[in-house]
Coordinates of N, CA and C in Angstrom, one line a residue:
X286 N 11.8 -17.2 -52.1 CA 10.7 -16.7 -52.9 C 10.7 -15.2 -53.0
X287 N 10.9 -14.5 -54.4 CA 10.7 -13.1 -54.4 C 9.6 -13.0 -55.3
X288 N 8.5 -12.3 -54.4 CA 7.4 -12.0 -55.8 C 7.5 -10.5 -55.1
X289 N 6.6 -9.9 -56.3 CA 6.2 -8.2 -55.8 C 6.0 -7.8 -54.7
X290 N 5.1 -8.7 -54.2 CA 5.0 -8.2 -52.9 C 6.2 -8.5 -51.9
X291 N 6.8 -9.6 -51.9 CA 8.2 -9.5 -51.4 C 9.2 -8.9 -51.3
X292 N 9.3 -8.0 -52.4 CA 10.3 -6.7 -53.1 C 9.6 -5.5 -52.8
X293 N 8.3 -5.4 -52.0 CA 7.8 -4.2 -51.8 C 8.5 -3.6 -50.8
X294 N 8.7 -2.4 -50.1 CA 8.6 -1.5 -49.2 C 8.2 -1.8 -47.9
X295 N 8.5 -2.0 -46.9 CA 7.7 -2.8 -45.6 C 7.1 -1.4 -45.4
X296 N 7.0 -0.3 -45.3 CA 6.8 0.9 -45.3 C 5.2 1.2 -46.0
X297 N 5.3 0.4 -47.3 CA 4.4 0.4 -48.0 C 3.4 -0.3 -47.8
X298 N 3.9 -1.5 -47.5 CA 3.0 -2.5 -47.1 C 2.1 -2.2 -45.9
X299 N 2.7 -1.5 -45.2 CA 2.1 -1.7 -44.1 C 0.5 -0.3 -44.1
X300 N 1.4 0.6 -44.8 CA 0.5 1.9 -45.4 C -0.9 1.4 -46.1
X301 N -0.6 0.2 -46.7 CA -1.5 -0.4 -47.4 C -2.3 -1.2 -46.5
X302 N -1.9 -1.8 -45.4 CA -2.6 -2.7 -44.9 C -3.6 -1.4 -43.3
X303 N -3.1 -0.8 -43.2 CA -3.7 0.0 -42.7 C -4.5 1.3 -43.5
X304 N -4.5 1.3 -44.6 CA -5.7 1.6 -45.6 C -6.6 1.3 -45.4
X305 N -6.3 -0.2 -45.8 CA -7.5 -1.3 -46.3 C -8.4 -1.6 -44.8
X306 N -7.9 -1.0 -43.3 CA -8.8 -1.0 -42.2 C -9.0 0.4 -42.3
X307 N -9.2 1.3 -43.1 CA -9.7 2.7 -42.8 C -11.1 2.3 -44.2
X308 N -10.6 1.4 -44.7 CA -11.1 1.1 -46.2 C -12.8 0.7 -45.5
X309 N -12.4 -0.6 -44.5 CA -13.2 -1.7 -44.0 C -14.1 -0.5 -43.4
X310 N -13.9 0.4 -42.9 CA -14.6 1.4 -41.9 C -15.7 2.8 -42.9
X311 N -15.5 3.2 -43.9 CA -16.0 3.9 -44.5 C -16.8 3.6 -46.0
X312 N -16.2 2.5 -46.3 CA -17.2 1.5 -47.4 C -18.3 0.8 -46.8
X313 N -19.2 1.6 -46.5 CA -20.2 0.6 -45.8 C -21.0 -0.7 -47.1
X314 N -21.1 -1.4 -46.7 CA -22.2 -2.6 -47.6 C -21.4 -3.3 -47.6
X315 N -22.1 -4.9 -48.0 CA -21.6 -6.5 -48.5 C -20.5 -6.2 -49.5
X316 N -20.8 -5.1 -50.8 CA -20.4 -5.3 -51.9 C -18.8 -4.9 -51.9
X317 N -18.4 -3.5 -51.5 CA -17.1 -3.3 -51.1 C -16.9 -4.1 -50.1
X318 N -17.0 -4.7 -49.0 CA -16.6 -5.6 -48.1 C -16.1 -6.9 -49.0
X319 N -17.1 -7.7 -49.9 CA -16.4 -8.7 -50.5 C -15.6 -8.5 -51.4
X320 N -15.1 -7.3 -52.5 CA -14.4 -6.4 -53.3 C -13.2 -6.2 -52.7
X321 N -13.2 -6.2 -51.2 CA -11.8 -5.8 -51.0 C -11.4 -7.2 -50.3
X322 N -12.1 -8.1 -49.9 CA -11.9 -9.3 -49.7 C -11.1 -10.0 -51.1
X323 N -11.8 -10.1 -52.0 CA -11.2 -10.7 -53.3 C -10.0 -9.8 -53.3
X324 N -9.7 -8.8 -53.3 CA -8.8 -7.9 -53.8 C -7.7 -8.5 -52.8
X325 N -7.7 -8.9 -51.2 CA -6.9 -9.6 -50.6 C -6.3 -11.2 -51.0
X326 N -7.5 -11.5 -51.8 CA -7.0 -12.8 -51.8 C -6.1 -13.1 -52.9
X327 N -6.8 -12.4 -53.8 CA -5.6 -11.9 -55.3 C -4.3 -11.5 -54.7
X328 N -4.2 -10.8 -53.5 CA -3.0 -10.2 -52.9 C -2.2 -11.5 -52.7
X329 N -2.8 -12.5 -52.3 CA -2.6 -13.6 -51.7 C -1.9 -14.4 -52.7
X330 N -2.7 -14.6 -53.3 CA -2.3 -15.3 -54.6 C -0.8 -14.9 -55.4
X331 N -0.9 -13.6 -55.7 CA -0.2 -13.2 -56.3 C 1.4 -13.0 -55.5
X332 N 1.2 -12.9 -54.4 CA 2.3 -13.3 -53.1 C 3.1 -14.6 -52.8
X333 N 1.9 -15.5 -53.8 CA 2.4 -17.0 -53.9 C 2.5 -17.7 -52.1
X334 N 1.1 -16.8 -51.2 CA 1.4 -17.2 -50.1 C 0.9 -18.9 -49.4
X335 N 1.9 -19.8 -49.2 CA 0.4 -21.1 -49.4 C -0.6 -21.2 -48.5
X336 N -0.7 -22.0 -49.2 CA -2.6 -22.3 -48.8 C -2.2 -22.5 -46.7
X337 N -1.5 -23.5 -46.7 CA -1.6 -23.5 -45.1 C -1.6 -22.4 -44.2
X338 N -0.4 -21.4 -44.4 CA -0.2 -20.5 -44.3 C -1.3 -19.9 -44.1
X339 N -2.3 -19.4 -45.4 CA -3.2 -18.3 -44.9 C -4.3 -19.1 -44.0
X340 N -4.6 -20.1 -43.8 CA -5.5 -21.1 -43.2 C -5.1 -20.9 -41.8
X341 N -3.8 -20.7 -41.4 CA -3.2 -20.8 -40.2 C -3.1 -19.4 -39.7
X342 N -3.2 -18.3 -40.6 CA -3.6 -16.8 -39.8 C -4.9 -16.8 -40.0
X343 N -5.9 -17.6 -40.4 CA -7.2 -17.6 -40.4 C -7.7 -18.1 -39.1
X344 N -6.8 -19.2 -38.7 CA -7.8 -20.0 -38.0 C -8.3 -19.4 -36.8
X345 N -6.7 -18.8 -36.4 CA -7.3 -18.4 -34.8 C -9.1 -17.9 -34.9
X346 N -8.8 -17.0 -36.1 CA -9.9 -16.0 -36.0 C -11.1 -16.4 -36.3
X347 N -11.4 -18.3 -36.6 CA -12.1 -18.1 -37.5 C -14.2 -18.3 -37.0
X348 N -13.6 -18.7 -35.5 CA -14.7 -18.6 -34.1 C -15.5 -17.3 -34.3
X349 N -14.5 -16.5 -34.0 CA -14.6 -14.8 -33.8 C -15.3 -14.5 -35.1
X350 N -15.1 -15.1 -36.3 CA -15.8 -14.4 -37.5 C -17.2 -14.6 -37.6
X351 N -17.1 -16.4 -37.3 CA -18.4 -17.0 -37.0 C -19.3 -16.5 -36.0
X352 N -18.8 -16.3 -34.9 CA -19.9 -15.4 -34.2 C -20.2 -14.5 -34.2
X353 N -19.5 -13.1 -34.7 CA -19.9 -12.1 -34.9 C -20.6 -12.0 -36.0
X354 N -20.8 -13.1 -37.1 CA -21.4 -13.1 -38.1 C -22.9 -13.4 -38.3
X355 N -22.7 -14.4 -36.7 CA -24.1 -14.6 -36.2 C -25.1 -13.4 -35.6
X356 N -24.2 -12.8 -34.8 CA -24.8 -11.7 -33.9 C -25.4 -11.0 -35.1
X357 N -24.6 -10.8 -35.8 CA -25.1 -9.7 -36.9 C -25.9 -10.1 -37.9
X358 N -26.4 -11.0 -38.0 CA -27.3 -11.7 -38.4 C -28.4 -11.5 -38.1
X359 N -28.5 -11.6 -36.7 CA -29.8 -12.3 -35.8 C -30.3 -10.4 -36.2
X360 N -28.7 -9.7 -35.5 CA -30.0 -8.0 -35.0 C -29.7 -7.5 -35.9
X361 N -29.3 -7.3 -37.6 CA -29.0 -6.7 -38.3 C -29.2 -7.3 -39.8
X362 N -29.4 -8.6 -39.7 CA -29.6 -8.7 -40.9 C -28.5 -9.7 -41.7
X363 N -28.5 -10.1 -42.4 CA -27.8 -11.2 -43.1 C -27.0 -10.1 -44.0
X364 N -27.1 -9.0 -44.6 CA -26.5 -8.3 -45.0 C -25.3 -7.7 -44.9
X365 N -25.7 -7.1 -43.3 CA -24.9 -6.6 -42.4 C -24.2 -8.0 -41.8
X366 N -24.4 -9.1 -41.8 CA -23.3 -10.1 -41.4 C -21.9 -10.2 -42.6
X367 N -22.5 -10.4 -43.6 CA -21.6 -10.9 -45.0 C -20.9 -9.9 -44.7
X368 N -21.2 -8.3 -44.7 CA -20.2 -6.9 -44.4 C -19.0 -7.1 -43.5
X369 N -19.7 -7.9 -42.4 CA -18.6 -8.2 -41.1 C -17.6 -8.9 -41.4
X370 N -18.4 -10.2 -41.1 CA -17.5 -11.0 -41.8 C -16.2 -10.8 -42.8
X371 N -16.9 -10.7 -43.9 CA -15.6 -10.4 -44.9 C -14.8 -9.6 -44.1
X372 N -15.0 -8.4 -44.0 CA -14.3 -7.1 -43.5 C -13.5 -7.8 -42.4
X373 N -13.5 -8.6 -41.5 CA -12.4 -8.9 -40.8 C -11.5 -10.0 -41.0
X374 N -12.9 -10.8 -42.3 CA -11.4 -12.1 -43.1 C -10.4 -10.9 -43.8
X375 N -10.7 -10.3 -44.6 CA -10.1 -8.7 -45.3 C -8.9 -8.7 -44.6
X376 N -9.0 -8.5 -43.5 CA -7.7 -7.6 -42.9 C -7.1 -8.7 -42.1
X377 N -7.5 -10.1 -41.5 CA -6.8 -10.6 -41.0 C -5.6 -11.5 -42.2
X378 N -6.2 -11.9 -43.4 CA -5.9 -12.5 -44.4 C -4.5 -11.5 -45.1
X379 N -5.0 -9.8 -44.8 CA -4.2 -9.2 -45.3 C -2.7 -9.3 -44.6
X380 N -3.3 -9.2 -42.9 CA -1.9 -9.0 -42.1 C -1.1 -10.3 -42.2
X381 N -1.6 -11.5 -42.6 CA -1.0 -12.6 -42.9 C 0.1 -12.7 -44.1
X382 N -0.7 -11.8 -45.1 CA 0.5 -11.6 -46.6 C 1.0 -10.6 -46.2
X383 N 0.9 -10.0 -45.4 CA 2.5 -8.9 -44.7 C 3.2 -9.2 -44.5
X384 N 3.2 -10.3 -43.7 CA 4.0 -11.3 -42.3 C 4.7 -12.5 -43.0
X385 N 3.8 -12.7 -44.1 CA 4.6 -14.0 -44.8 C 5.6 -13.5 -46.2
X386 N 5.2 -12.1 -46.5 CA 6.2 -11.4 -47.3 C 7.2 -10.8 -46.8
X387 N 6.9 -10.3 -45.4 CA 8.4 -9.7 -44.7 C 9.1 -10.0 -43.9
X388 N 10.4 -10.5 -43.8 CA 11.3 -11.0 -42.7 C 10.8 -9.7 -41.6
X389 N 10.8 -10.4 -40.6 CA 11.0 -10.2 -39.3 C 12.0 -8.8 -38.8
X390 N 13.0 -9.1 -38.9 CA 13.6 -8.2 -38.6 C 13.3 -6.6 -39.8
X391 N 13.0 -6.7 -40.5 CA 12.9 -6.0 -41.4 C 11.6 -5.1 -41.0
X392 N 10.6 -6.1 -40.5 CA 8.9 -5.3 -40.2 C 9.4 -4.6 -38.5
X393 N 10.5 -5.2 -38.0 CA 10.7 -4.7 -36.7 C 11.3 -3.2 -37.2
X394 N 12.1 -3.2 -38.1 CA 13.2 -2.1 -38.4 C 12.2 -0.9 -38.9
X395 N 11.1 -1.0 -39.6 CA 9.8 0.0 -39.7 C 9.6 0.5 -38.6
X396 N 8.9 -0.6 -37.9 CA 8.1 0.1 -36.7 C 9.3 0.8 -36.1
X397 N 10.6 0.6 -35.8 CA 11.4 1.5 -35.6 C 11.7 3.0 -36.0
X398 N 11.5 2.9 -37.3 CA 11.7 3.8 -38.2 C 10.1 4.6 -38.1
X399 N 9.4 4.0 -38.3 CA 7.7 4.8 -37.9 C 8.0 5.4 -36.3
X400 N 8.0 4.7 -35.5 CA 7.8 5.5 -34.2 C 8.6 6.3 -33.6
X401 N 9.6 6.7 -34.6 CA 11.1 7.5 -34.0 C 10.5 8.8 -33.6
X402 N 10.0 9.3 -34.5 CA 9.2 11.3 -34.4 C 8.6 10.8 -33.0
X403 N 8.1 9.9 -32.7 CA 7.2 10.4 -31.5 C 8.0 10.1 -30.5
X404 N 9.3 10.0 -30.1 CA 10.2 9.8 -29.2 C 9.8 11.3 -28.3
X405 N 10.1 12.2 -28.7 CA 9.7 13.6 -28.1 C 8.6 13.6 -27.3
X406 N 7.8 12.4 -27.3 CA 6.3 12.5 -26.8 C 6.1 11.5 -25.5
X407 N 7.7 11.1 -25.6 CA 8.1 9.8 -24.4 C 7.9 8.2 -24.6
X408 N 7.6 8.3 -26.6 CA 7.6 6.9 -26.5 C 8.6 6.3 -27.3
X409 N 9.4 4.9 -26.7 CA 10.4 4.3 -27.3 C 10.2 3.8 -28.0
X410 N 11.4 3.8 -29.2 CA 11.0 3.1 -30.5 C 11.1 1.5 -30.4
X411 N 12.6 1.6 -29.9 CA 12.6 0.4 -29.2 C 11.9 -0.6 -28.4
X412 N 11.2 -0.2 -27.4 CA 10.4 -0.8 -26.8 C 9.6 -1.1 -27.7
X413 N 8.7 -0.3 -28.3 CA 7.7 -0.2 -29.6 C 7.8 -1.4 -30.3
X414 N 9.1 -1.6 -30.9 CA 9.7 -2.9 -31.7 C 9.8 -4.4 -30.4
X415 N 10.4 -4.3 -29.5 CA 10.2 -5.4 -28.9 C 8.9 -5.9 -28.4
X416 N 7.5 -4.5 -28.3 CA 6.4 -5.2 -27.8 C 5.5 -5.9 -28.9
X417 N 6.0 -5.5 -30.7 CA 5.7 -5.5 -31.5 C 6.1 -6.9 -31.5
X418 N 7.6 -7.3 -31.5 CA 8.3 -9.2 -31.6 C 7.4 -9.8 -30.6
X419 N 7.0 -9.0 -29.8 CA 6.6 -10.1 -28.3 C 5.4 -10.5 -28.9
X420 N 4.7 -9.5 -29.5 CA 3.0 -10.0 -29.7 C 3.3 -11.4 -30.9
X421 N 4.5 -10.6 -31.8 CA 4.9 -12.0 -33.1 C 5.1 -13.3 -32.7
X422 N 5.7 -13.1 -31.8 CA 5.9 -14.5 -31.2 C 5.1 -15.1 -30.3
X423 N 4.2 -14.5 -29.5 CA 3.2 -14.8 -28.6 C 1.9 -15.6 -28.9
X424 N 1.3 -14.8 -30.1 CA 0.3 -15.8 -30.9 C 0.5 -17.2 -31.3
X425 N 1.5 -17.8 -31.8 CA 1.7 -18.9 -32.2 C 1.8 -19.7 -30.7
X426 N 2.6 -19.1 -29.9 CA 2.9 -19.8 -28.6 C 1.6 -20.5 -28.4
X427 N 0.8 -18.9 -28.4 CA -0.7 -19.4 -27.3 C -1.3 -20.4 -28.4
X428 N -1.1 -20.3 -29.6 CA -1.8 -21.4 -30.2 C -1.6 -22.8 -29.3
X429 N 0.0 -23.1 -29.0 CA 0.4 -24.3 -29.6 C 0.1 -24.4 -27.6
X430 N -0.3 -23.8 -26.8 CA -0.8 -24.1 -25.7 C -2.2 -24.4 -25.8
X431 N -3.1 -23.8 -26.3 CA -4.4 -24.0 -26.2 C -4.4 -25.9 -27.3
X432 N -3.3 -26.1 -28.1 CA -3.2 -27.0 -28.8 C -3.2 -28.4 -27.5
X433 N -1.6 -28.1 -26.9 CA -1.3 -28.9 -25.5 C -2.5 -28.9 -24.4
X434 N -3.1 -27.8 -24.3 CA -4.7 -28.1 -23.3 C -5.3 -29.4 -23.7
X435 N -5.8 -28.8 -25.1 CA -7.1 -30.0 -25.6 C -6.7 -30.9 -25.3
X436 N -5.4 -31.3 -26.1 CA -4.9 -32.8 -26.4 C -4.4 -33.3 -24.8
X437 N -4.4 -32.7 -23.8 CA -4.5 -33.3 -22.4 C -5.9 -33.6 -21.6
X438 N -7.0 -32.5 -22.3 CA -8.3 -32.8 -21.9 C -8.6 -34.2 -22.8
X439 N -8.1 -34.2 -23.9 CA -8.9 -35.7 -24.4 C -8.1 -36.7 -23.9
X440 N -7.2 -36.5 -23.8 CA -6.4 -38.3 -23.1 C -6.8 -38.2 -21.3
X441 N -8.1 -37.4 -20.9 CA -8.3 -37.4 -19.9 C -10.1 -37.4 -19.7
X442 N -10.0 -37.9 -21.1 CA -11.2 -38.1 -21.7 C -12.4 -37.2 -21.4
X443 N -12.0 -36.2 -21.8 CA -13.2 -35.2 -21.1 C -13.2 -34.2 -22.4
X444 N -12.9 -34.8 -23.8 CA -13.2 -34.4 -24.9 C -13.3 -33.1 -25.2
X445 N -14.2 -32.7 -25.5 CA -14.3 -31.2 -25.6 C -15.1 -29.8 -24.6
X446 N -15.0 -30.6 -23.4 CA -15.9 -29.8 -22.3 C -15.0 -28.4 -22.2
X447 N -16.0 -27.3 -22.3 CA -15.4 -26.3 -22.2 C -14.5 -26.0 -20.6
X448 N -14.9 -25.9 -19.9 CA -14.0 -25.9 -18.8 C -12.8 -26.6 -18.7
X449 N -13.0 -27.9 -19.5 CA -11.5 -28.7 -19.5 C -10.8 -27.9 -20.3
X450 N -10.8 -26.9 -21.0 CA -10.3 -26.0 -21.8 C -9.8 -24.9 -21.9
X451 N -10.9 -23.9 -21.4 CA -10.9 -22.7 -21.2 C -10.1 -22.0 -19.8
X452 N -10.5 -23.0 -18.8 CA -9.6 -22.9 -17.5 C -7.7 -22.8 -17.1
X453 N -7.6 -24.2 -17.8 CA -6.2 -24.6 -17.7 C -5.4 -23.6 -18.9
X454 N -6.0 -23.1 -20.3 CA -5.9 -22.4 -21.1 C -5.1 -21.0 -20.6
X455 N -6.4 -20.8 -19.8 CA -6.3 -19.3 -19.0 C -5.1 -19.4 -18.2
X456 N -5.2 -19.9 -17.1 CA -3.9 -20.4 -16.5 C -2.4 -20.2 -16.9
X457 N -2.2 -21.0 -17.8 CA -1.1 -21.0 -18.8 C -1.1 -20.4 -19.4
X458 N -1.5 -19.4 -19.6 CA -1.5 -17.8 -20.7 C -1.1 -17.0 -19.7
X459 N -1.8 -17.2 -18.4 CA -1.4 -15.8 -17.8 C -0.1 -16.6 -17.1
X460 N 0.2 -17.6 -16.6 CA 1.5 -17.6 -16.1 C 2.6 -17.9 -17.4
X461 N 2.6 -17.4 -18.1 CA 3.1 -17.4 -19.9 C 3.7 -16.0 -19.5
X462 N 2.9 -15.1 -19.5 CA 2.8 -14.0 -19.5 C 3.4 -13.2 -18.4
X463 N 3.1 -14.0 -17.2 CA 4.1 -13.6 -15.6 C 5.3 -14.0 -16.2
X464 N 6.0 -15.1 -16.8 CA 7.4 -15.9 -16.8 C 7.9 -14.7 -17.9
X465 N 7.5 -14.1 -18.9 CA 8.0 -12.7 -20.2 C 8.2 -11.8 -18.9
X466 N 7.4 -11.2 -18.6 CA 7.3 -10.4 -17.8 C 8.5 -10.4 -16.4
X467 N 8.4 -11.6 -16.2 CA 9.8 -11.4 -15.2 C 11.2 -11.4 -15.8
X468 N 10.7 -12.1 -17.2 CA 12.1 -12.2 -17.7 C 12.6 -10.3 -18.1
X469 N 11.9 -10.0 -18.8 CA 11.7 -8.4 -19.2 C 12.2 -7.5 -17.9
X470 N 11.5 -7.7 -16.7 CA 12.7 -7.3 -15.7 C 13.6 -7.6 -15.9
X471 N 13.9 -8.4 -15.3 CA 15.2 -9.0 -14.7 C 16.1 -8.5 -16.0
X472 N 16.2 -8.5 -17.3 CA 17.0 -7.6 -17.7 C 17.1 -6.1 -17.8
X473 N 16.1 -5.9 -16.9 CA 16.4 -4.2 -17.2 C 15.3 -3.6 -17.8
X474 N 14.3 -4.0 -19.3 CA 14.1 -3.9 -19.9 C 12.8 -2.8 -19.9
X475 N 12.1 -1.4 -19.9 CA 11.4 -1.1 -19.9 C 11.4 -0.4 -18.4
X476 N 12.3 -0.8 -17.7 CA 12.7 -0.1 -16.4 C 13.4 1.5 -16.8
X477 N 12.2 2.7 -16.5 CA 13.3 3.7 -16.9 C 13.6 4.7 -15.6
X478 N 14.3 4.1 -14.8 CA 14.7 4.8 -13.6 C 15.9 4.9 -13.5
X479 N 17.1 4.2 -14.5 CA 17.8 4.5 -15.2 C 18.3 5.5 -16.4
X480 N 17.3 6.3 -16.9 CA 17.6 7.2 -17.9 C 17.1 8.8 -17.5

């Protein structure tokens, strides 16, 4: 699939997608908040991204939207909720038509290219780009564990109790996270007692 936004610039895209959170921060009100929400989803559209797809960079978030939409509700007003809300469907929806318009190696090869100048200041581009894959690939992981929790809490019939969830969840994320982490040693990787 090549649409425009496919053939864009990863460079660009990303200039734009980090706009659109300087955007979310200085347009205060509902009206620009839902304005640049539509403006995302036209992005969407016009990206030809499908429907699952953007449902599935929604979903993690879509708890997080709900409750902060509540909080801001209760001490701020319904006004100030719709602002929230949108404003972080806005950018999560956005970073999803990045990700689904740009190979991989290509959004790595940016951040490469972005963080080079600041090498002088002690930071690797490289590392930069592999902590950048680790987070790409990490999310889905942790989905498809918090997935494997539930569906062990329910054939253990303890349905939706949060502890049968949130606990074993936690668990398996951080020893997720120990097993990268040892792996990441053990090659060397980020060890600079070497250079």
């Amino acid at each position: 699939m090549t649409t425009t936004l496919h053939r864009a610039p990863v460079p660009a895209k990303l200039a734009v997608l980090a706009g659109l959170g300087v955007a979310t921060v200085v347009l205060p009100g509902p009206v620009p908040a839902m304005l640049l929400l539509a403006g995302v989803i036209a992005a969407a559209a016009v990206a030809q991204v499908p429907r699952r797809v953007a449902l599935a960079g929604l979903r993690p978030v879509a708890m997080v939207v709900l409750a902060l939409g509540a909080v801001q509700w209760w001490q701020r007003g319904w006004l100030t909720a719709v602002e929230a809300m949108s404003d972080l469907t806005a950018l999560v929806l956005a970073a999803t038509v990045v990700l689904a318009t740009t190979p991989v190696d290509d959004l790595l090869d940016a951040v490469v290219r972005g963080v080079r100048p600041l090498r002088r200041v002690g930071l690797d581009p490289e590392l930069t780009a592999l902590a950048v894959m680790l987070m790409l690939r990490t999310v889905p992981a942790l989905l498809d564990l918090v997935a494997e929790v539930r569906d062990a809490a329910r054939a253990r019939g303890l349905g939706r109790h949060p502890r049968a969830l949130l606990v074993p969840a936690a668990i398996r994320t951080v020893a997720r996270a120990r097993l990268v982490g040892d792996a990441l040693v053990a090659r060397g990787i980020g060890d600079t007692t070497d250079r």
